[in-house]
Every structure is written in structure tokens, then in C-alpha cells.
Amino acid sequence: MKLFGTDGVRGKAGDFLDAMTVLKLAMAAGIYFRKHSTTKKILVGKDTRRSGYMIENALVSGLTAVGYDVIQIGPMPTPAIAYLTESMRCDAGIMISASHNPYEDNGIKFFDNHGNKLGVKCEKKIEEIFHNDELLTSEQLTGKHIGSSKRIDDVIGRYIVSIKSSFPRDLTLRGLRIVLDCANGAAYKVGPTILEELGADIITINDKPDGFNINENCGAMHPENVGKLVKEYRADIGLALDGDADRLVVIDEKGEVVDGDKLIGALCKYLNDENLLKGQACVATVMSNKALEDYLNEDNIALHRSNVGDKYVLEVMHNEDINFGGEQSGHIIFSDAAKTGDGLASALQVLALVLKSGKPASEVLNAFDLYPQILHNMKVNEKKPLEEIEGLDALVKSLRARGLRDLIRYSGTENKIRLLLEGQDKKVVEKGMEELVEFFKKAL
């Protein structure tokens, strides 16, 4: 049974992620973190899903059984857990959330004592402990060595102060009208509070979670709702978060969704102009449009690429000593302000950019055109190693000779191959994709 995926452990609550599995996972994580413990404290937060109660209690039981004291802070954004774990000097932090998924799913994300997401090696060690029933039994404690738990409700203020401090002191949001969609998720309290305290006129929607309506026809997955309200209320900008508020989708004053690559490009150049961009470079994933790379290169800004997933973006940022990166899906990382992708920290930087430019969002956030790009998913009978497929290397060389950028990879969870082709000439891209699809129909 493989537990960890691209972003922690995720699955249907009560099925893949049932109480017994969570209990064992908590014990395994506790045993792992205990080896390097300094405080014997672990922080636990969650989003607004009903299943969070079940998972939270199972986590507490497993962690206290191996000697940890648990601090429960209730519904808070994922980036808040990362920040507070380090701020409160905990050995680790745990966030219960399935991010943008529907309420039926849930997940568990782990952070180390510095608020960083765990790497693959750490996850593998926890998974090895999880499958070692003898170790799980022998490491359970008794008597005074069993841990305790307590709930703290006032940490929200610490996170709010932290995020507000990332906004330029010489700016105010007074006079700015903003539509904010909280996705009935973890930011339903902190999101409106931060923007209102900075002076904005806020129209807040989907801020009444009931345990089942998280991400339901709202938030970052449905920004068209915000677009309609931006036009109706003549707002300056719209902001849509996802269920755990680590993702941001921006809507301009015309009600149009700003492409994620264009957002990364605009923010990167803004940081560079403000002398805040470290290393004259930023990080995006292999999915990002090459037009972003060419746009940044105009100002001698290098673009490094990572695998898909914000933790891989962070990994490259750390390795290259870079303080800005993101995914086109809306995970934007300002490492000077947040430990991981933070929708609210990103929103404040977007607002600062718009205010300082003196231009409408539609102009300042749409500075370049994207190259034609085609994504195609194909079902396959087997996942034959790509390097062993006869004729693929020659086809790829032919595509690249025509000026196309390619990305060919298998799905991690399904019997599918994912194909991406991109280039400046749409017809050349379409013809190339036809060739690629026909090739894999025969090869797989």
C-alpha cells in the first residue's frame, strides 16, 4: 500500500484514508520525528471538511501514543501551518486537507520543524515505519510518557500579522474594491480580515463552510463566478482561493481570468524592478509556457524548471538559492514571505504590483502572449519505459527540429500517457500532436 503521492497522503475519507490508516500513519510520523525531537510538540491544523474531525482525532491518538504533545489550531490555511510550525518551535506540522478536491476527499501534509514540506526520502522512511507493525507496537508508550493535546484558538492573529507584514508599508488598499472567493475553505476568516485591515472594500463570497461545500462550484476551480461579480460590482480585481488557500487565481477588472504563467511573469518582473528578486531568476514547472521563459529572458531573468508540484518548485528554489517561483495552476511562492505556496501572500503582492503600476489589472497582468500549446491524455494498455519504445527518440528529435517543445510522461495514478506540445506556429503544433498520438496508438 503506497501512501504518499505528489502532495502528501490523499484519498477518499473513510475509505483509503480511514481512521485506522490515519492512526498508524500518525504513529509512524511521530516515531520518525521523535528521532530528531527538540520540543516533543507537533502542530495540527485542518480545512473545513467534515471528515477533518475524524482524521484530526485519529492523528492526535497516534501522536500521543508515541509521546507527542499535540497543539490543535482548527481551520487555518496550509501556509499558516508551515509558518506557525516554525514560529511555535514545533518538531513538525501537519495539515489535514485535500486542497482543491471535493469534500469527499481528504489528505495529510507534513512539514518539518522549519515549516518545509517533507522530501521524498523522509516520506519513504515514514512509509517504511507505517508498514512495520512490530515497530509500531514496541514504540507505543505508557504512563507518564503518553503525550497530551490542547486546542489553541488565538493563533490566527500571528498568521495575519505575518502576511500583512509582507505588504509594502507605503501602500494601502483604500479605494480598491475586491471580490474575494474563500471557496468555503480554510481562509474563510483570515482572508477577509487581512484585506479589510489593509483598507480594501471587500465583497466576500463562499465564506460559510458547512463541512460539505468546500470547493463546490466556487473558489479557484470556478473563477468564472468571481468574474461575473467583478463586472457586476465594478470591482478593481477578483481573487479566488482554493480549499486550503495555498492557491490563487486572479480575475482582472474585465472579469477575465489571468493566466497563471502571465501572473508569474508579471510578478517576477515586478520583484526584479523592486530589487527584490534573488539570483536574477525564478522557478516554474515543466508545464509552463515557453513564452514565459522568453518574456523573462528579455530582462536577463533566467527561468529554472521543476517537476509538477509546488514541493518540487521549492526544491529547485532552495537548490538554486532563488526566492520566487510558482506553478501555472496558482501555487505562487514568495519564500521571503511564506514557507510554501500562499494564496493570501500572493494576493498582496499582486495588489502591490497593480497599485504601484497605476494601471488596471487587465493591462499590467497581461504583458505577453502565450504560445499555442496542446495537452492530450491517452489511455494505454501498459506503461512501457519511454526509453525502450522503438522510434520515439527519432520522432521527438523531428518535433524539436520543427521548433516544438515537448513533454511526454505517464500519469502517476492512471493508465494514461500525458502529451504536451508547444510552439509559435499553431498549425505546426497541431500536426506534431497528430503524429505523436498516432505513434503512441501503435506503440502502446
Coordinates of C-alpha atoms in Angstrom, one line a residue, residues 6 12 43 45 61 78 80 86 199 207 222 255 259 285 296 302 304 316 326 335 338 374 381 384 389 416 426:
T6 CA 2.7 14.3 -5.2
K12 CA -11.3 9.3 -0.2
L43 CA 1.1 21.3 15.4
G45 CA -4.4 22.2 11.5
S61 CA -4.4 9.5 19.2
T78 CA -2.0 25.3 4.7
A80 CA -0.3 29.1 8.1
E86 CA 8.5 27.1 12.9
G199 CA -8.3 49.2 3.9
D207 CA -17.2 32.2 3.4
H222 CA -14.6 28.1 -10.6
G255 CA -14.0 39.7 -15.4
D259 CA -3.3 33.0 -17.0
T285 CA 7.4 23.8 -13.8
L296 CA 11.7 36.9 -18.7
A302 CA 16.6 33.1 -16.0
H304 CA 14.6 27.2 -14.0
V316 CA 14.7 23.9 -7.1
G326 CA 5.3 29.0 -8.9
S335 CA 9.9 32.5 0.1
A338 CA 5.9 32.4 3.2
I374 CA -1.8 21.3 -26.8
N381 CA -2.6 -0.8 -22.0
K384 CA 6.4 0.7 -21.1
I389 CA 9.9 2.5 -27.1
K416 CA -2.6 7.2 -19.2
K426 CA -0.4 26.6 -34.1

